[in-house]
Every structure is written in structure tokens, then in C-alpha cells.
A tleap script that builds the chain and sets N, CA, C and O, in Angstrom:
source leaprc.protein.ff14SB
mol = sequence {
  NMET VAL THR ASN THR GLU GLY TYR ILE LEU
  VAL ILE GLU TYR LEU THR ALA HIE LEU SER
  LEU PHE GLU ASN SER PRO ASN ILE ASP ASN
  ALA ASN SER SER VAL LEU GLU VAL ILE GLU
  GLN GLU MET SER GLU ASN ILE ILE ALA LEU
  CYS ASN GLN ASN GLN ASP LEU THR PHE LYS
  GLN ARG ASN THR ILE ILE ARG GLU VAL ASP
  ALA ILE VAL TYR ASP LEU GLN GLU ILE LEU
  SER GLY VAL VAL ASN ASN SER VAL ASN SER
  GLU GLN LEU ALA PHE ILE LYS GLU PHE ALA
  ILE LEU ILE LYS ASN LEU PHE ASP THR GLU
  ILE ASN ASN GLN PHE ILE CLEU
}
set mol.1.N position { 0.836 -1.187 0.000 }
set mol.1.CA position { 0.000 0.000 0.000 }
set mol.1.C position { 0.882 1.252 0.000 }
set mol.1.O position { 0.853 2.027 -0.956 }
set mol.2.N position { 1.668 1.456 1.069 }
set mol.2.CA position { 2.493 2.661 1.183 }
set mol.2.C position { 3.982 2.335 1.064 }
set mol.2.O position { 4.739 3.093 0.457 }
set mol.3.N position { 4.399 1.212 1.641 }
set mol.3.CA position { 5.829 0.910 1.703 }
set mol.3.C position { 6.454 0.632 0.341 }
set mol.3.O position { 7.678 0.594 0.215 }
set mol.4.N position { 5.635 0.442 -0.658 }
set mol.4.CA position { 6.187 0.206 -2.001 }
set mol.4.C position { 6.002 1.419 -2.913 }
set mol.4.O position { 5.989 1.286 -4.137 }
set mol.5.N position { 5.859 2.605 -2.310 }
set mol.5.CA position { 5.639 3.808 -3.102 }
set mol.5.C position { 6.894 4.684 -3.131 }
set mol.5.O position { 7.785 4.558 -2.292 }
set mol.6.N position { 6.931 5.553 -4.103 }
set mol.6.CA position { 8.009 6.546 -4.211 }
set mol.6.C position { 8.023 7.453 -2.983 }
set mol.6.O position { 9.089 7.836 -2.500 }
set mol.7.N position { 6.850 7.790 -2.487 }
set mol.7.CA position { 6.752 8.648 -1.312 }
set mol.7.C position { 7.436 8.045 -0.097 }
set mol.7.O position { 8.100 8.754 0.660 }
set mol.8.N position { 7.278 6.741 0.094 }
set mol.8.CA position { 7.905 6.079 1.234 }
set mol.8.C position { 9.421 6.117 1.098 }
set mol.8.O position { 10.134 6.351 2.074 }
set mol.9.N position { 9.898 5.889 -0.093 }
set mol.9.CA position { 11.342 5.954 -0.334 }
set mol.9.C position { 11.863 7.350 0.015 }
set mol.9.O position { 12.921 7.489 0.629 }
set mol.10.N position { 11.120 8.372 -0.377 }
set mol.10.CA position { 11.530 9.747 -0.074 }
set mol.10.C position { 11.517 10.024 1.429 }
set mol.10.O position { 12.392 10.724 1.938 }
set mol.11.N position { 10.540 9.484 2.132 }
set mol.11.CA position { 10.473 9.688 3.582 }
set mol.11.C position { 11.643 8.977 4.272 }
set mol.11.O position { 12.222 9.510 5.218 }
set mol.12.N position { 11.987 7.791 3.806 }
set mol.12.CA position { 13.143 7.074 4.366 }
set mol.12.C position { 14.432 7.830 4.052 }
set mol.12.O position { 15.327 7.905 4.894 }
set mol.13.N position { 14.531 8.388 2.852 }
set mol.13.CA position { 15.702 9.206 2.521 }
set mol.13.C position { 15.773 10.432 3.429 }
set mol.13.O position { 16.858 10.843 3.838 }
set mol.14.N position { 14.624 11.008 3.738 }
set mol.14.CA position { 14.563 12.139 4.668 }
set mol.14.C position { 15.104 11.719 6.035 }
set mol.14.O position { 15.864 12.458 6.661 }
set mol.15.N position { 14.712 10.540 6.490 }
set mol.15.CA position { 15.218 10.014 7.761 }
set mol.15.C position { 16.732 9.835 7.701 }
set mol.15.O position { 17.444 10.259 8.611 }
set mol.16.N position { 17.218 9.222 6.657 }
set mol.16.CA position { 18.660 8.980 6.578 }
set mol.16.C position { 19.447 10.289 6.485 }
set mol.16.O position { 20.585 10.367 6.947 }
set mol.17.N position { 18.847 11.295 5.896 }
set mol.17.CA position { 19.511 12.605 5.830 }
set mol.17.C position { 19.594 13.259 7.210 }
set mol.17.O position { 20.392 14.172 7.418 }
set mol.18.N position { 18.780 12.797 8.141 }
set mol.18.CA position { 18.755 13.377 9.484 }
set mol.18.C position { 19.242 12.403 10.557 }
set mol.18.O position { 18.944 12.576 11.739 }
set mol.19.N position { 19.982 11.394 10.149 }
set mol.19.CA position { 20.486 10.411 11.115 }
set mol.19.C position { 21.412 11.037 12.154 }
set mol.19.O position { 21.578 10.500 13.249 }
set mol.20.N position { 22.007 12.160 11.810 }
set mol.20.CA position { 22.912 12.813 12.761 }
set mol.20.C position { 22.189 13.192 14.060 }
set mol.20.O position { 22.821 13.321 15.109 }
set mol.21.N position { 20.878 13.369 13.989 }
set mol.21.CA position { 20.109 13.651 15.208 }
set mol.21.C position { 20.193 12.491 16.208 }
set mol.21.O position { 20.047 12.683 17.415 }
set mol.22.N position { 20.430 11.298 15.684 }
set mol.22.CA position { 20.414 10.108 16.526 }
set mol.22.C position { 21.810 9.582 16.850 }
set mol.22.O position { 21.969 8.731 17.725 }
set mol.23.N position { 22.822 10.090 16.144 }
set mol.23.CA position { 24.177 9.621 16.383 }
set mol.23.C position { 24.693 10.143 17.710 }
set mol.23.O position { 24.411 11.272 18.111 }
set mol.24.N position { 25.449 9.301 18.373 }
set mol.24.CA position { 26.093 9.663 19.637 }
set mol.24.C position { 25.123 10.162 20.693 }
set mol.24.O position { 25.494 10.942 21.570 }
set mol.25.N position { 23.879 9.710 20.607 }
set mol.25.CA position { 22.927 10.117 21.651 }
set mol.25.C position { 23.115 9.194 22.848 }
set mol.25.O position { 23.066 7.972 22.706 }
set mol.26.N position { 23.327 9.765 24.009 }
set mol.26.CA position { 23.572 8.953 25.203 }
set mol.26.C position { 22.290 8.305 25.711 }
set mol.26.O position { 21.184 8.793 25.478 }
set mol.27.N position { 22.472 7.213 26.397 }
set mol.27.CA position { 21.343 6.564 27.050 }
set mol.27.C position { 21.318 7.059 28.493 }
set mol.27.O position { 22.223 6.768 29.275 }
set mol.28.N position { 20.294 7.795 28.830 }
set mol.28.CA position { 20.179 8.380 30.160 }
set mol.28.C position { 19.318 7.460 31.023 }
set mol.28.O position { 18.159 7.194 30.705 }
set mol.29.N position { 19.895 6.987 32.104 }
set mol.29.CA position { 19.131 6.131 33.015 }
set mol.29.C position { 17.953 6.902 33.593 }
set mol.29.O position { 18.038 8.108 33.824 }
set mol.30.N position { 16.868 6.200 33.818 }
set mol.30.CA position { 15.654 6.761 34.410 }
set mol.30.C position { 14.976 7.814 33.545 }
set mol.30.O position { 14.178 8.605 34.048 }
set mol.31.N position { 15.279 7.836 32.263 }
set mol.31.CA position { 14.588 8.776 31.374 }
set mol.31.C position { 13.180 8.251 31.120 }
set mol.31.O position { 12.890 7.075 31.339 }
set mol.32.N position { 12.323 9.136 30.660 }
set mol.32.CA position { 10.919 8.772 30.481 }
set mol.32.C position { 10.693 7.747 29.385 }
set mol.32.O position { 10.011 6.749 29.616 }
set mol.33.N position { 11.250 7.967 28.187 }
set mol.33.CA position { 10.934 7.093 27.055 }
set mol.33.C position { 12.162 6.838 26.202 }
set mol.33.O position { 13.057 7.676 26.093 }
set mol.34.N position { 12.181 5.658 25.600 }
set mol.34.CA position { 13.243 5.330 24.650 }
set mol.34.C position { 12.831 5.801 23.262 }
set mol.34.O position { 11.668 6.126 23.026 }
set mol.35.N position { 13.784 5.835 22.356 }
set mol.35.CA position { 13.508 6.212 20.973 }
set mol.35.C position { 12.421 5.298 20.400 }
set mol.35.O position { 11.475 5.776 19.775 }
set mol.36.N position { 12.553 3.989 20.611 }
set mol.36.CA position { 11.574 3.041 20.073 }
set mol.36.C position { 10.186 3.263 20.671 }
set mol.36.O position { 9.189 3.203 19.952 }
set mol.37.N position { 10.111 3.515 21.955 }
set mol.37.CA position { 8.809 3.756 22.583 }
set mol.37.C position { 8.122 4.977 21.969 }
set mol.37.O position { 6.914 4.965 21.734 }
set mol.38.N position { 8.890 6.015 21.715 }
set mol.38.CA position { 8.313 7.222 21.124 }
set mol.38.C position { 7.883 6.956 19.685 }
set mol.38.O position { 6.827 7.422 19.258 }
set mol.39.N position { 8.687 6.217 18.941 }
set mol.39.CA position { 8.308 5.859 17.567 }
set mol.39.C position { 6.985 5.109 17.581 }
set mol.39.O position { 6.065 5.453 16.838 }
set mol.40.N position { 6.887 4.093 18.417 }
set mol.40.CA position { 5.660 3.288 18.486 }
set mol.40.C position { 4.465 4.145 18.895 }
set mol.40.O position { 3.382 4.010 18.325 }
set mol.41.N position { 4.653 5.017 19.868 }
set mol.41.CA position { 3.561 5.871 20.340 }
set mol.41.C position { 3.100 6.832 19.249 }
set mol.41.O position { 1.902 6.952 18.992 }
set mol.42.N position { 4.031 7.506 18.619 }
set mol.42.CA position { 3.675 8.489 17.587 }
set mol.42.C position { 3.035 7.824 16.377 }
set mol.42.O position { 2.063 8.343 15.826 }
set mol.43.N position { 3.564 6.696 15.963 }
set mol.43.CA position { 2.974 5.986 14.831 }
set mol.43.C position { 1.561 5.522 15.182 }
set mol.43.O position { 0.646 5.639 14.368 }
set mol.44.N position { 1.390 5.004 16.377 }
set mol.44.CA position { 0.062 4.541 16.807 }
set mol.44.C position { -0.946 5.685 16.826 }
set mol.44.O position { -2.058 5.552 16.314 }
set mol.45.N position { -0.553 6.802 17.417 }
set mol.45.CA position { -1.470 7.940 17.499 }
set mol.45.C position { -1.885 8.428 16.118 }
set mol.45.O position { -3.054 8.742 15.892 }
set mol.46.N position { -0.935 8.493 15.198 }
set mol.46.CA position { -1.250 8.977 13.855 }
set mol.46.C position { -2.101 7.988 13.076 }
set mol.46.O position { -2.956 8.399 12.290 }
set mol.47.N position { -1.887 6.706 13.275 }
set mol.47.CA position { -2.691 5.716 12.551 }
set mol.47.C position { -4.096 5.636 13.148 }
set mol.47.O position { -5.061 5.413 12.417 }
set mol.48.N position { -4.225 5.812 14.443 }
set mol.48.CA position { -5.558 5.876 15.054 }
set mol.48.C position { -6.310 7.076 14.489 }
set mol.48.O position { -7.486 6.968 14.142 }
set mol.49.N position { -5.635 8.218 14.397 }
set mol.49.CA position { -6.261 9.411 13.811 }
set mol.49.C position { -6.658 9.153 12.360 }
set mol.49.O position { -7.735 9.561 11.927 }
set mol.50.N position { -5.801 8.485 11.619 }
set mol.50.CA position { -6.090 8.147 10.222 }
set mol.50.C position { -7.358 7.301 10.120 }
set mol.50.O position { -8.234 7.589 9.304 }
set mol.51.N position { -7.455 6.277 10.930 }
set mol.51.CA position { -8.630 5.400 10.887 }
set mol.51.C position { -9.886 6.139 11.337 }
set mol.51.O position { -10.964 5.926 10.782 }
set mol.52.N position { -9.755 7.003 12.337 }
set mol.52.CA position { -10.901 7.788 12.788 }
set mol.52.C position { -11.377 8.763 11.715 }
set mol.52.O position { -12.572 9.041 11.612 }
set mol.53.N position { -10.458 9.277 10.926 }
set mol.53.CA position { -10.805 10.206 9.849 }
set mol.53.C position { -11.388 9.496 8.633 }
set mol.53.O position { -11.990 10.128 7.765 }
set mol.54.N position { -11.206 8.185 8.577 }
set mol.54.CA position { -11.661 7.407 7.423 }
set mol.54.C position { -12.543 6.254 7.902 }
set mol.54.O position { -12.163 5.087 7.819 }
set mol.55.N position { -13.701 6.598 8.392 }
set mol.55.CA position { -14.627 5.614 8.950 }
set mol.55.C position { -15.074 4.568 7.929 }
set mol.55.O position { -15.512 3.482 8.306 }
set mol.56.N position { -14.965 4.893 6.638 }
set mol.56.CA position { -15.407 3.973 5.599 }
set mol.56.C position { -14.401 2.860 5.295 }
set mol.56.O position { -14.682 1.988 4.473 }
set mol.57.N position { -13.239 2.877 5.944 }
set mol.57.CA position { -12.267 1.818 5.710 }
set mol.57.C position { -12.851 0.482 6.153 }
set mol.57.O position { -13.494 0.380 7.198 }
set mol.58.N position { -12.615 -0.524 5.347 }
set mol.58.CA position { -13.085 -1.861 5.703 }
set mol.58.C position { -12.124 -2.479 6.717 }
set mol.58.O position { -11.025 -1.974 6.943 }
set mol.59.N position { -12.555 -3.558 7.307 }
set mol.59.CA position { -11.710 -4.302 8.247 }
set mol.59.C position { -10.421 -4.734 7.548 }
set mol.59.O position { -9.335 -4.638 8.121 }
set mol.60.N position { -10.543 -5.200 6.335 }
set mol.60.CA position { -9.373 -5.649 5.563 }
set mol.60.C position { -8.412 -4.485 5.298 }
set mol.60.O position { -7.197 -4.654 5.399 }
set mol.61.N position { -8.939 -3.320 4.965 }
set mol.61.CA position { -8.092 -2.149 4.724 }
set mol.61.C position { -7.384 -1.715 6.009 }
set mol.61.O position { -6.207 -1.356 5.988 }
set mol.62.N position { -8.097 -1.751 7.103 }
set mol.62.CA position { -7.487 -1.381 8.388 }
set mol.62.C position { -6.364 -2.356 8.752 }
set mol.62.O position { -5.310 -1.940 9.232 }
set mol.63.N position { -6.587 -3.629 8.526 }
set mol.63.CA position { -5.553 -4.627 8.795 }
set mol.63.C position { -4.346 -4.423 7.893 }
set mol.63.O position { -3.209 -4.597 8.331 }
set mol.64.N position { -4.580 -4.059 6.648 }
set mol.64.CA position { -3.483 -3.776 5.724 }
set mol.64.C position { -2.666 -2.596 6.241 }
set mol.64.O position { -1.435 -2.628 6.214 }
set mol.65.N position { -3.341 -1.571 6.705 }
set mol.65.CA position { -2.658 -0.396 7.252 }
set mol.65.C position { -1.822 -0.789 8.468 }
set mol.65.O position { -0.675 -0.361 8.591 }
set mol.66.N position { -2.374 -1.586 9.350 }
set mol.66.CA position { -1.654 -2.011 10.552 }
set mol.66.C position { -0.419 -2.831 10.179 }
set mol.66.O position { 0.644 -2.647 10.772 }
set mol.67.N position { -0.545 -3.730 9.210 }
set mol.67.CA position { 0.615 -4.512 8.757 }
set mol.67.C position { 1.687 -3.603 8.166 }
set mol.67.O position { 2.879 -3.809 8.393 }
set mol.68.N position { 1.259 -2.606 7.412 }
set mol.68.CA position { 2.204 -1.656 6.821 }
set mol.68.C position { 2.921 -0.872 7.924 }
set mol.68.O position { 4.133 -0.672 7.851 }
set mol.69.N position { 2.191 -0.435 8.925 }
set mol.69.CA position { 2.804 0.319 10.025 }
set mol.69.C position { 3.802 -0.566 10.760 }
set mol.69.O position { 4.876 -0.101 11.141 }
set mol.70.N position { 3.462 -1.826 10.961 }
set mol.70.CA position { 4.410 -2.758 11.585 }
set mol.70.C position { 5.692 -2.853 10.758 }
set mol.70.O position { 6.790 -2.865 11.314 }
set mol.71.N position { 5.554 -2.920 9.440 }
set mol.71.CA position { 6.723 -2.991 8.552 }
set mol.71.C position { 7.543 -1.702 8.642 }
set mol.71.O position { 8.773 -1.745 8.626 }
set mol.72.N position { 6.865 -0.565 8.735 }
set mol.72.CA position { 7.555 0.721 8.841 }
set mol.72.C position { 8.321 0.804 10.158 }
set mol.72.O position { 9.472 1.239 10.178 }
set mol.73.N position { 7.694 0.393 11.250 }
set mol.73.CA position { 8.368 0.407 12.549 }
set mol.73.C position { 9.569 -0.532 12.508 }
set mol.73.O position { 10.617 -0.223 13.075 }
set mol.74.N position { 9.424 -1.677 11.839 }
set mol.74.CA position { 10.555 -2.597 11.694 }
set mol.74.C position { 11.683 -1.921 10.920 }
set mol.74.O position { 12.846 -2.022 11.312 }
set mol.75.N position { 11.357 -1.238 9.833 }
set mol.75.CA position { 12.375 -0.513 9.065 }
set mol.75.C position { 13.089 0.506 9.941 }
set mol.75.O position { 14.312 0.636 9.888 }
set mol.76.N position { 12.316 1.228 10.747 }
set mol.76.CA position { 12.912 2.224 11.635 }
set mol.76.C position { 13.821 1.579 12.674 }
set mol.76.O position { 14.877 2.119 13.003 }
set mol.77.N position { 13.409 0.423 13.188 }
set mol.77.CA position { 14.251 -0.299 14.139 }
set mol.77.C position { 15.570 -0.709 13.488 }
set mol.77.O position { 16.622 -0.648 14.124 }
set mol.78.N position { 15.517 -1.121 12.239 }
set mol.78.CA position { 16.730 -1.509 11.525 }
set mol.78.C position { 17.641 -0.306 11.295 }
set mol.78.O position { 18.846 -0.377 11.535 }
set mol.79.N position { 17.066 0.782 10.834 }
set mol.79.CA position { 17.851 1.975 10.524 }
set mol.79.C position { 18.456 2.579 11.793 }
set mol.79.O position { 19.596 3.042 11.789 }
set mol.80.N position { 17.689 2.568 12.861 }
set mol.80.CA position { 18.117 3.187 14.121 }
set mol.80.C position { 18.548 2.150 15.163 }
set mol.80.O position { 18.485 2.411 16.364 }
set mol.81.N position { 18.982 0.991 14.705 }
set mol.81.CA position { 19.242 -0.140 15.601 }
set mol.81.C position { 20.186 0.178 16.747 }
set mol.81.O position { 20.051 -0.388 17.832 }
set mol.82.N position { 21.124 1.058 16.529 }
set mol.82.CA position { 22.085 1.364 17.581 }
set mol.82.C position { 21.559 2.261 18.677 }
set mol.82.O position { 22.185 2.382 19.729 }
set mol.83.N position { 20.408 2.900 18.450 }
set mol.83.CA position { 19.917 3.877 19.426 }
set mol.83.C position { 18.468 3.667 19.860 }
set mol.83.O position { 17.956 4.450 20.661 }
set mol.84.N position { 17.802 2.644 19.360 }
set mol.84.CA position { 16.365 2.503 19.667 }
set mol.84.C position { 16.075 2.354 21.149 }
set mol.84.O position { 14.981 2.691 21.601 }
set mol.85.N position { 17.028 1.861 21.902 }
set mol.85.CA position { 16.801 1.699 23.339 }
set mol.85.C position { 17.323 2.875 24.155 }
set mol.85.O position { 17.169 2.908 25.376 }
set mol.86.N position { 17.942 3.841 23.476 }
set mol.86.CA position { 18.435 5.032 24.167 }
set mol.86.C position { 17.283 5.971 24.495 }
set mol.86.O position { 16.216 5.920 23.883 }
set mol.87.N position { 17.528 6.816 25.464 }
set mol.87.CA position { 16.543 7.826 25.846 }
set mol.87.C position { 16.382 8.827 24.716 }
set mol.87.O position { 17.358 9.226 24.081 }
set mol.88.N position { 15.157 9.224 24.471 }
set mol.88.CA position { 14.885 10.191 23.411 }
set mol.88.C position { 15.134 11.600 23.953 }
set mol.88.O position { 14.775 11.919 25.086 }
set mol.89.N position { 15.759 12.438 23.114 }
set mol.89.CA position { 15.933 13.834 23.515 }
set mol.89.C position { 14.914 14.698 22.771 }
set mol.89.O position { 14.177 14.196 21.923 }
set mol.90.N position { 14.873 15.967 23.080 }
set mol.90.CA position { 13.825 16.836 22.532 }
set mol.90.C position { 13.916 16.977 21.009 }
set mol.90.O position { 12.884 17.036 20.341 }
set mol.91.N position { 15.119 17.033 20.451 }
set mol.91.CA position { 15.265 17.140 18.995 }
set mol.91.C position { 14.797 15.862 18.304 }
set mol.91.O position { 14.136 15.908 17.267 }
set mol.92.N position { 15.146 14.737 18.888 }
set mol.92.CA position { 14.701 13.455 18.342 }
set mol.92.C position { 13.184 13.329 18.426 }
set mol.92.O position { 12.541 12.860 17.487 }
set mol.93.N position { 12.626 13.741 19.534 }
set mol.93.CA position { 11.178 13.695 19.713 }
set mol.93.C position { 10.479 14.516 18.639 }
set mol.93.O position { 9.512 14.054 18.032 }
set mol.94.N position { 10.958 15.718 18.404 }
set mol.94.CA position { 10.360 16.579 17.372 }
set mol.94.C position { 10.471 15.930 15.998 }
set mol.94.O position { 9.523 15.976 15.214 }
set mol.95.N position { 11.614 15.329 15.702 }
set mol.95.CA position { 11.793 14.681 14.410 }
set mol.95.C position { 10.861 13.475 14.269 }
set mol.95.O position { 10.234 13.299 13.225 }
set mol.96.N position { 10.768 12.661 15.292 }
set mol.96.CA position { 9.910 11.469 15.242 }
set mol.96.C position { 8.456 11.872 15.041 }
set mol.96.O position { 7.739 11.236 14.269 }
set mol.97.N position { 8.012 12.921 15.725 }
set mol.97.CA position { 6.644 13.413 15.537 }
set mol.97.C position { 6.419 13.832 14.093 }
set mol.97.O position { 5.399 13.490 13.494 }
set mol.98.N position { 7.362 14.566 13.537 }
set mol.98.CA position { 7.267 15.000 12.143 }
set mol.98.C position { 7.272 13.801 11.197 }
set mol.98.O position { 6.497 13.760 10.241 }
set mol.99.N position { 8.134 12.836 11.458 }
set mol.99.CA position { 8.224 11.644 10.624 }
set mol.99.C position { 6.901 10.882 10.635 }
set mol.99.O position { 6.427 10.448 9.585 }
set mol.100.N position { 6.309 10.718 11.806 }
set mol.100.CA position { 5.043 10.000 11.916 }
set mol.100.C position { 3.940 10.712 11.135 }
set mol.100.O position { 3.092 10.061 10.524 }
set mol.101.N position { 3.948 12.032 11.152 }
set mol.101.CA position { 2.959 12.796 10.381 }
set mol.101.C position { 3.180 12.592 8.883 }
set mol.101.O position { 2.219 12.482 8.122 }
set mol.102.N position { 4.435 12.542 8.464 }
set mol.102.CA position { 4.726 12.284 7.046 }
set mol.102.C position { 4.202 10.912 6.628 }
set mol.102.O position { 3.653 10.757 5.536 }
set mol.103.N position { 4.371 9.930 7.491 }
set mol.103.CA position { 3.862 8.585 7.195 }
set mol.103.C position { 2.338 8.615 7.108 }
set mol.103.O position { 1.754 8.022 6.201 }
set mol.104.N position { 1.696 9.304 8.049 }
set mol.104.CA position { 0.236 9.423 8.006 }
set mol.104.C position { -0.200 10.080 6.703 }
set mol.104.O position { -1.180 9.658 6.089 }
set mol.105.N position { 0.526 11.112 6.282 }
set mol.105.CA position { 0.190 11.778 5.020 }
set mol.105.C position { 0.290 10.831 3.830 }
set mol.105.O position { -0.506 10.926 2.896 }
set mol.106.N position { 1.254 9.923 3.855 }
set mol.106.CA position { 1.353 8.927 2.787 }
set mol.106.C position { 0.107 8.047 2.759 }
set mol.106.O position { -0.435 7.753 1.693 }
set mol.107.N position { -0.336 7.632 3.940 }
set mol.107.CA position { -1.556 6.823 4.013 }
set mol.107.C position { -2.775 7.627 3.568 }
set mol.107.O position { -3.633 7.108 2.854 }
set mol.108.N position { -2.857 8.881 3.982 }
set mol.108.CA position { -3.968 9.746 3.553 }
set mol.108.C position { -4.033 9.812 2.031 }
set mol.108.O position { -5.104 9.684 1.438 }
set mol.109.N position { -2.886 10.011 1.414 }
set mol.109.CA position { -2.823 10.094 -0.048 }
set mol.109.C position { -3.240 8.791 -0.691 }
set mol.109.O position { -4.011 8.787 -1.650 }
set mol.110.N position { -2.740 7.689 -0.175 }
set mol.110.CA position { -3.066 6.380 -0.747 }
set mol.110.C position { -4.557 6.077 -0.596 }
set mol.110.O position { -5.190 5.585 -1.530 }
set mol.111.N position { -5.110 6.368 0.572 }
set mol.111.CA position { -6.551 6.140 0.782 }
set mol.111.C position { -7.359 6.999 -0.167 }
set mol.111.O position { -8.324 6.528 -0.768 }
set mol.112.N position { -6.974 8.246 -0.304 }
set mol.112.CA position { -7.660 9.152 -1.219 }
set mol.112.C position { -7.590 8.628 -2.667 }
set mol.112.O position { -8.582 8.662 -3.395 }
set mol.113.N position { -6.433 8.157 -3.059 }
set mol.113.CA position { -6.272 7.615 -4.415 }
set mol.113.C position { -7.131 6.370 -4.633 }
set mol.113.O position { -7.682 6.181 -5.718 }
set mol.114.N position { -7.248 5.528 -3.621 }
set mol.114.CA position { -8.047 4.310 -3.753 }
set mol.114.C position { -9.536 4.635 -3.863 }
set mol.114.O position { -10.260 3.987 -4.619 }
set mol.115.N position { -9.988 5.631 -3.117 }
set mol.115.CA position { -11.412 5.993 -3.172 }
set mol.115.C position { -11.774 6.703 -4.466 }
set mol.115.O position { -12.907 6.611 -4.939 }
set mol.116.N position { -10.808 7.411 -5.034 }
set mol.116.CA position { -11.052 8.098 -6.300 }
set mol.116.C position { -11.139 7.108 -7.454 }
set mol.116.O position { -11.972 7.254 -8.349 }
set mol.117.N position { -10.272 6.100 -7.423 }
set mol.117.CA position { -10.255 5.127 -8.513 }
set mol.117.C position { -11.453 4.280 -8.502 }
set mol.117.O position { -11.598 3.405 -9.356 }
savepdb mol mol.pdb
quit
């Protein structure tokens, strides 16, 4: 649905262009959230919003979206493998929020294209 699109490739390239935000980030004991926890939370919130905005999605379409999000989170875990368990800092948090919105926008576009066709 989304992971095989040009848009997804561009979003991943955007992430790789900003990997410096995640390099050499220390793991702070007793911090609130890890990078992976924030990724999962932000992706979940945006996909819940997506489904709420598109009440006409079928059960099968919703499951497809969830599988795609799982694949995206897996990709992020691979790309950020060295830091996913580190504490998230404010710059990383802002980037992850923006990234999750970009992913939601890809789904919005794909859903819109499917309903138009």
C-alpha cells in the first residue's frame, strides 16, 4: 500500500539525511521514554487518527494499514538499531513526531487515491 511507493522511499531518505540527530545520543538512566517507545507511540497515534478520519475503511483495509505500520516500525528499528533503546531527547522527539505525520500523510494520499479510482 504505502511501503512500495516513491513517497515512502523519499520519507526514508529524509530520515537517513537526518540520522545525525540520533548519532552519539547517550542513554540516560531513568529517562521517560526510549527512541523506540516514542516511535511506536507516535505511529500509533497517527494511525488511530487516520482510521478515525476514514470511517469507511473496511476491516481488511485497516488490517493492511496495521501490517504496513508494523513494517515501517521494523524498518525504523533496523535503521536506528544502535539507538532505539536510548533515551529520546527533545530534537529526536520533534523529528519522530514529524516523521510519523509524514507517514500518516502517505496513508492519507493512498486512501484518497483508492477511493477516487
